[in-house]
PDB file of C-alpha atoms in Angstrom:
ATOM      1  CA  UNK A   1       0.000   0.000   0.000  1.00  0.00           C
ATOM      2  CA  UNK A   2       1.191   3.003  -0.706  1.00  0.00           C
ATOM      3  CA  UNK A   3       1.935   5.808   2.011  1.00  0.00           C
ATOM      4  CA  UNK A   4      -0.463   8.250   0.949  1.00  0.00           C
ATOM      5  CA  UNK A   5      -3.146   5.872   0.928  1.00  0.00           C
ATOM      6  CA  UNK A   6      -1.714   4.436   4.575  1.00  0.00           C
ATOM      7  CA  UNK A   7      -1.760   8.277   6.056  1.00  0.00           C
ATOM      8  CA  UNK A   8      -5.252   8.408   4.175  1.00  0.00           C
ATOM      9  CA  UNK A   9      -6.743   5.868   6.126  1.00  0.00           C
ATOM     10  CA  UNK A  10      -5.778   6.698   9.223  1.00  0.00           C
ATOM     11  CA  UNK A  11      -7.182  10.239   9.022  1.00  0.00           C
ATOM     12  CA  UNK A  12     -10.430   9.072   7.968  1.00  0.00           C
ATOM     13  CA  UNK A  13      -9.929   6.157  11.209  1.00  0.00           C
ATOM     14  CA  UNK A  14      -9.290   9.024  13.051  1.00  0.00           C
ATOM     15  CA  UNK A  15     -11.864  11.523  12.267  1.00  0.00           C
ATOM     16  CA  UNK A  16     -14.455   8.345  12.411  1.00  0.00           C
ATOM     17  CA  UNK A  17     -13.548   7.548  15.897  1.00  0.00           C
ATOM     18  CA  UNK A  18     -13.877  11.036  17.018  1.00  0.00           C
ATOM     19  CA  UNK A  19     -17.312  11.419  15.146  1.00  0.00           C
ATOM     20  CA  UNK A  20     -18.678   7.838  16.754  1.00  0.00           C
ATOM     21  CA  UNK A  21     -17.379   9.090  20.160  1.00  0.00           C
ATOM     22  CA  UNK A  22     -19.253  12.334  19.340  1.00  0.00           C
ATOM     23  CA  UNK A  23     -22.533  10.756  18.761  1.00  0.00           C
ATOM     24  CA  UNK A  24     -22.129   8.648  21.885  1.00  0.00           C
ATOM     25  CA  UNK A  25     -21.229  11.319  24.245  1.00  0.00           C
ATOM     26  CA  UNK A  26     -22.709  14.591  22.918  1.00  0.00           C
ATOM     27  CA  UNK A  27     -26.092  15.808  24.943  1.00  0.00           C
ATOM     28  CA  UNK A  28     -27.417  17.724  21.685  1.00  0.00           C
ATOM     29  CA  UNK A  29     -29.124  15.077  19.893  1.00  0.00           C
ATOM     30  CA  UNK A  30     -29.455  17.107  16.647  1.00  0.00           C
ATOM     31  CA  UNK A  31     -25.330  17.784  16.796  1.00  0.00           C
ATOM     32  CA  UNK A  32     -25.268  14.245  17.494  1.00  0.00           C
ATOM     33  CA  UNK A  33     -27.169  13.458  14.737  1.00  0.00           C
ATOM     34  CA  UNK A  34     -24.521  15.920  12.407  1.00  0.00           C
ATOM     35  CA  UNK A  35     -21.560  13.295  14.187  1.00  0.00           C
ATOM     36  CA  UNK A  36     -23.220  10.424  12.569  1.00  0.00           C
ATOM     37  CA  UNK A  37     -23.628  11.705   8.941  1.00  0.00           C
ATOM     38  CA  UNK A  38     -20.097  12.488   9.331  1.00  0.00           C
ATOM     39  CA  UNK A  39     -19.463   9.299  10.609  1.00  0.00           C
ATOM     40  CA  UNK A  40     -21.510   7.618   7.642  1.00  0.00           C
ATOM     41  CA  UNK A  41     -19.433   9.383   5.064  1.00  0.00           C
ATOM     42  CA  UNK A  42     -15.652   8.781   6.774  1.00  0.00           C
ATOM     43  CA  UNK A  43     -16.946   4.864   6.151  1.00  0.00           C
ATOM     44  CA  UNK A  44     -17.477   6.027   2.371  1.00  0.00           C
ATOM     45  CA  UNK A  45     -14.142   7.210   2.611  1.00  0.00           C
ATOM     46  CA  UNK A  46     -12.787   3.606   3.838  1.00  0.00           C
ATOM     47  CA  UNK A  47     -14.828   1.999   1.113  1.00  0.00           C
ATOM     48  CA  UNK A  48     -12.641   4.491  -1.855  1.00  0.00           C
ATOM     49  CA  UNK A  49      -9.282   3.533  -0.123  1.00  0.00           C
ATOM     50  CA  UNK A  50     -10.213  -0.142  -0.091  1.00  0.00           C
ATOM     51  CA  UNK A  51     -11.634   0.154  -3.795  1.00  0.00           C
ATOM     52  CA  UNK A  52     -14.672  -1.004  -3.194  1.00  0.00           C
ATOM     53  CA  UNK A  53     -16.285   2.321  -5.164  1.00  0.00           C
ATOM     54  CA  UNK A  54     -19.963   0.765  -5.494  1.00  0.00           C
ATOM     55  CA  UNK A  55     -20.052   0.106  -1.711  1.00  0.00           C
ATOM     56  CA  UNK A  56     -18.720   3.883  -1.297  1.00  0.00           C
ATOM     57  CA  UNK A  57     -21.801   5.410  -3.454  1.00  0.00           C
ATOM     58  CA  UNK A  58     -24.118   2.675  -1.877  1.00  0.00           C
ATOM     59  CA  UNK A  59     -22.514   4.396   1.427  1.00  0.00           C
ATOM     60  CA  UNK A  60     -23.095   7.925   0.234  1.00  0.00           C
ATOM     61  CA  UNK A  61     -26.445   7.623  -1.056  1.00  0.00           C
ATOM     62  CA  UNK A  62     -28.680   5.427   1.150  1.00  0.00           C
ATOM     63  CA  UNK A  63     -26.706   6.112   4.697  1.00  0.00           C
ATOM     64  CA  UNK A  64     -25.912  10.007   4.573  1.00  0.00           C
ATOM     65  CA  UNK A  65     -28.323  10.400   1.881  1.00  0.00           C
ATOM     66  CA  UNK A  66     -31.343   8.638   3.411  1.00  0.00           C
ATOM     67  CA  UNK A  67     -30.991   7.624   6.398  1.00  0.00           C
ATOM     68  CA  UNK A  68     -28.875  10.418   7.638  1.00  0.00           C
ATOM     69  CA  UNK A  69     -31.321  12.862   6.416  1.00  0.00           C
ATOM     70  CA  UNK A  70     -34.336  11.133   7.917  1.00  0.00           C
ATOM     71  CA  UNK A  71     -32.890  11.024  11.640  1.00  0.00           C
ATOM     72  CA  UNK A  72     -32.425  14.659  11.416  1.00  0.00           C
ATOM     73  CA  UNK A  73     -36.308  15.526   9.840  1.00  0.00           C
ATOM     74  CA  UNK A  74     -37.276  13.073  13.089  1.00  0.00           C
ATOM     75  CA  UNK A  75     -35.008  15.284  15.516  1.00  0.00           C
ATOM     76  CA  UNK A  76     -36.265  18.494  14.153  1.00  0.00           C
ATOM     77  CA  UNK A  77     -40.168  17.405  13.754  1.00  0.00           C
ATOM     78  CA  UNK A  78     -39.895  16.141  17.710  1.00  0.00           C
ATOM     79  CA  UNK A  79     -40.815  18.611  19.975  1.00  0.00           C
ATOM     80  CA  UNK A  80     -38.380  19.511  23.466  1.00  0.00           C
ATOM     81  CA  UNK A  81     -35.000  18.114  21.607  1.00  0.00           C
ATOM     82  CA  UNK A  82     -33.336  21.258  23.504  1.00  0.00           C
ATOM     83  CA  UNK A  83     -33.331  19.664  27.015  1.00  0.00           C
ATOM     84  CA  UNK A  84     -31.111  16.649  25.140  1.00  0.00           C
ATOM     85  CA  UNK A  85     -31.044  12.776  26.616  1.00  0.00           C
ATOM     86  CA  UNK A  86     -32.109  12.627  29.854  1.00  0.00           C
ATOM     87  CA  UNK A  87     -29.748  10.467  32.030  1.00  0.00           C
ATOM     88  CA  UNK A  88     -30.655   6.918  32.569  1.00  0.00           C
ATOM     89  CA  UNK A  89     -30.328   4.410  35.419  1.00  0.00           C
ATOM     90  CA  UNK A  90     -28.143   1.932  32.658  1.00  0.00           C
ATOM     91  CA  UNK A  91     -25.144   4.133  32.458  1.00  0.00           C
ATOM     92  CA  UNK A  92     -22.559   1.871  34.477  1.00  0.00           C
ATOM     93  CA  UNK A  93     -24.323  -1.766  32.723  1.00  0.00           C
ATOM     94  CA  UNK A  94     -23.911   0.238  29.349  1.00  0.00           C
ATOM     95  CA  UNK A  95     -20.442   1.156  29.844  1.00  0.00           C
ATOM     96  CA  UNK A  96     -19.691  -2.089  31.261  1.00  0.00           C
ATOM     97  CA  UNK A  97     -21.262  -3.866  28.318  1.00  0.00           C
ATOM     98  CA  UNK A  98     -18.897  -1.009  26.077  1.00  0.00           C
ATOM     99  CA  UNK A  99     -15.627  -2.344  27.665  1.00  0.00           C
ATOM    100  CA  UNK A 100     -16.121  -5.570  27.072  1.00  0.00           C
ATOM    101  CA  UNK A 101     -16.752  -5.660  23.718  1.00  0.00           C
ATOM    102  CA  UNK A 102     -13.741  -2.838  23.114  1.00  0.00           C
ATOM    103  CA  UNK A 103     -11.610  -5.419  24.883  1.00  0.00           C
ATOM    104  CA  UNK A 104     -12.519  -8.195  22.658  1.00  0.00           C
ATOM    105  CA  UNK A 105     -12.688  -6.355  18.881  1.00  0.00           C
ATOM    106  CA  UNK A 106      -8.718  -5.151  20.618  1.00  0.00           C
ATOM    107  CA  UNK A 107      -7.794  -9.019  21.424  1.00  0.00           C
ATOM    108  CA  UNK A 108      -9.303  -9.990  17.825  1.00  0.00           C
ATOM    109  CA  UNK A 109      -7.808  -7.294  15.765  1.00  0.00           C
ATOM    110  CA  UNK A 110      -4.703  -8.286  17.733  1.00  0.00           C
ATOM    111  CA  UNK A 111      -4.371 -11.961  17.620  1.00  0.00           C
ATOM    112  CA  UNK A 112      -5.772 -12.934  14.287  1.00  0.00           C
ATOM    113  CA  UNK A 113      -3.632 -13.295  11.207  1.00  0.00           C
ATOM    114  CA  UNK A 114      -4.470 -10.681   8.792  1.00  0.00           C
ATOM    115  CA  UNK A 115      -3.322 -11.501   4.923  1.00  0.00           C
ATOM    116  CA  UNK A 116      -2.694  -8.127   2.637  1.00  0.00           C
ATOM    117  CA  UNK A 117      -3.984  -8.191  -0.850  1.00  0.00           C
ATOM    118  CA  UNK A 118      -1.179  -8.247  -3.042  1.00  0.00           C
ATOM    119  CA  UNK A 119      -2.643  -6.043  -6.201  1.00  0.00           C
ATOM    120  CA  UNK A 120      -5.598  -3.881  -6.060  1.00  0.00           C
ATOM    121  CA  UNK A 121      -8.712  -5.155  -7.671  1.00  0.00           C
ATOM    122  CA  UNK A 122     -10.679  -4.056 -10.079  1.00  0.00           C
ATOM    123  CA  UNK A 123     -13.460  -1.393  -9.340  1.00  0.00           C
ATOM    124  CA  UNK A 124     -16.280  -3.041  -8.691  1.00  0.00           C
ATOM    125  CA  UNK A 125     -19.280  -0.506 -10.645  1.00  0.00           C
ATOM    126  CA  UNK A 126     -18.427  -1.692 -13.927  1.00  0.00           C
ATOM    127  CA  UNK A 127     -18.676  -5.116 -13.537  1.00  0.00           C
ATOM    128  CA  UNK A 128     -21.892  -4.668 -11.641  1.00  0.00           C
ATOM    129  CA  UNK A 129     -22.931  -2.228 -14.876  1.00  0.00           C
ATOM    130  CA  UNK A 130     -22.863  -5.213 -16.969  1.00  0.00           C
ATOM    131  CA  UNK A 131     -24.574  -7.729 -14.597  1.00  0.00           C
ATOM    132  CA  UNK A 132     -27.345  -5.475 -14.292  1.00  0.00           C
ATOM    133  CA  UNK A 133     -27.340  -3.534 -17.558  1.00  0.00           C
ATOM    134  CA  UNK A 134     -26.056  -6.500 -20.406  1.00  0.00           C
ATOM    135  CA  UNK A 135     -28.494  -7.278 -23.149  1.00  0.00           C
ATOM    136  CA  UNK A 136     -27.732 -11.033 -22.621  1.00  0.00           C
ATOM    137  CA  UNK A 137     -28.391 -11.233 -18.771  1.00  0.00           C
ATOM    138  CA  UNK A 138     -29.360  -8.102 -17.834  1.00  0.00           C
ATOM    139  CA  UNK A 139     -32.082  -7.418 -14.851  1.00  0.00           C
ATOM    140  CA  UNK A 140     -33.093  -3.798 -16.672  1.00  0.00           C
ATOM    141  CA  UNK A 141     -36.847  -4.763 -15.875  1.00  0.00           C
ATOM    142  CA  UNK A 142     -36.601  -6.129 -12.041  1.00  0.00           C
ATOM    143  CA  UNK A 143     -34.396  -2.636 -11.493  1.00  0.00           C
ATOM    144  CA  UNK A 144     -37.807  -0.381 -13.104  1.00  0.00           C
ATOM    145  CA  UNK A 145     -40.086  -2.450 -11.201  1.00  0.00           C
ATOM    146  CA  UNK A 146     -38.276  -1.838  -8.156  1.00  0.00           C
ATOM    147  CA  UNK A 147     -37.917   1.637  -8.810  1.00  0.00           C
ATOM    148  CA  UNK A 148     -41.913   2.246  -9.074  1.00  0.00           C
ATOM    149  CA  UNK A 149     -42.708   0.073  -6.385  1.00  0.00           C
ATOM    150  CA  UNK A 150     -40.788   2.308  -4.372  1.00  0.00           C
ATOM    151  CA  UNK A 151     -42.215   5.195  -6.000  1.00  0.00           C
ATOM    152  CA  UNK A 152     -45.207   4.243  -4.911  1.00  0.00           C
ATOM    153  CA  UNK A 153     -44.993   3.445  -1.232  1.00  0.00           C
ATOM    154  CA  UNK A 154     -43.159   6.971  -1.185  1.00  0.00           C
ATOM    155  CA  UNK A 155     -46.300   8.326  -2.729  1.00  0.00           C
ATOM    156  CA  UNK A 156     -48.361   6.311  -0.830  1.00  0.00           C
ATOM    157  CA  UNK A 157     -46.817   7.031   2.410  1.00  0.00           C
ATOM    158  CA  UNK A 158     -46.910  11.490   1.462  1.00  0.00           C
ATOM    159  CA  UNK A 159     -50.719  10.180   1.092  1.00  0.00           C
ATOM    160  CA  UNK A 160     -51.342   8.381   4.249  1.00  0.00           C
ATOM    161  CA  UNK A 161     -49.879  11.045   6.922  1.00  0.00           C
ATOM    162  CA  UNK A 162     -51.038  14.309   4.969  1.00  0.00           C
ATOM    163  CA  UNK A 163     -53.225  16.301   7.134  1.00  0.00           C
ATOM    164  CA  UNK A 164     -56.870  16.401   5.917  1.00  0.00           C
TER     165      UNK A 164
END
């Protein structure tokens, strides 16, 4: 790997372990919330390095895109989100429960045998272009059914909570 990519990774490492902790610790739930999108794209950012670009976009788009943007419509639709997360009798069981399961990802990151990857493989959109796409074996008509299914429970969802 190639030091730029190596200094890369740990940055984005870095900036995603400070965004998690953020989300975690911060009182604010709506600048919690902000952590978490941030969190959601530093992952992206993995996914590039690792060239796994399909994953990244999948990453991009339904995480920070989607489900990013929909926790922070629920925060700001919910009324009192100023007083922030009230404290709750499960602190010391939850940060019990934490520990333990930092101390074992630590002894399984540190005692398994990790093999590199040798040459980088090929980008992964391209190949999954022609899967879908390809006149010979293509799934063109399951991915525009799917698409207006879901275009339907969207509209049939805007119809269902409108106010009369």
């Amino acid at each position: 790997m190639e030091i730029g990519t190596t200094i890369a990774f740990w940055v984005l490492a870095a900036v995603m372990i400070s965004a998690a902790l953020a989300v975690v610790v911060l009182r604010n739930i709506f600048h919690a919330a902000l952590f978490l999108v941030l969190c959601f794209f530093t992952v992206a950012g993995v996914f590039v390095i690792l060239s796994a670009d399909f994953l990244a976009g999948a990453q991009v788009l339904i995480y920070v895109g989607a489900i990013g943007v929909l926790i922070i419509f629920a925060i700001m639709l919910t009324r009192e989100t100023q007083r922030g997360n009230p404290s709750g009798r499960l602190r010391l069981p939850a940060l019990v429960v934490g520990l333990l399961f930092v101390i074992t990802m630590i002894a399984v990151v540190v005692t398994t045998n990790w093999n590199a990857i040798a040459e980088i493989p090929e980008p992964t959109i391209s190949s999954l272009a022609q899967a879908l796409f390809s006149k010979e074996k293509g799934f063109v008509l399951a991915f525009e059914i799917a698409a207006a299914l879901l275009l339907a429970a969207i509209i049939g969802a805007i119809a269902l909570v409108r106010e009369k």
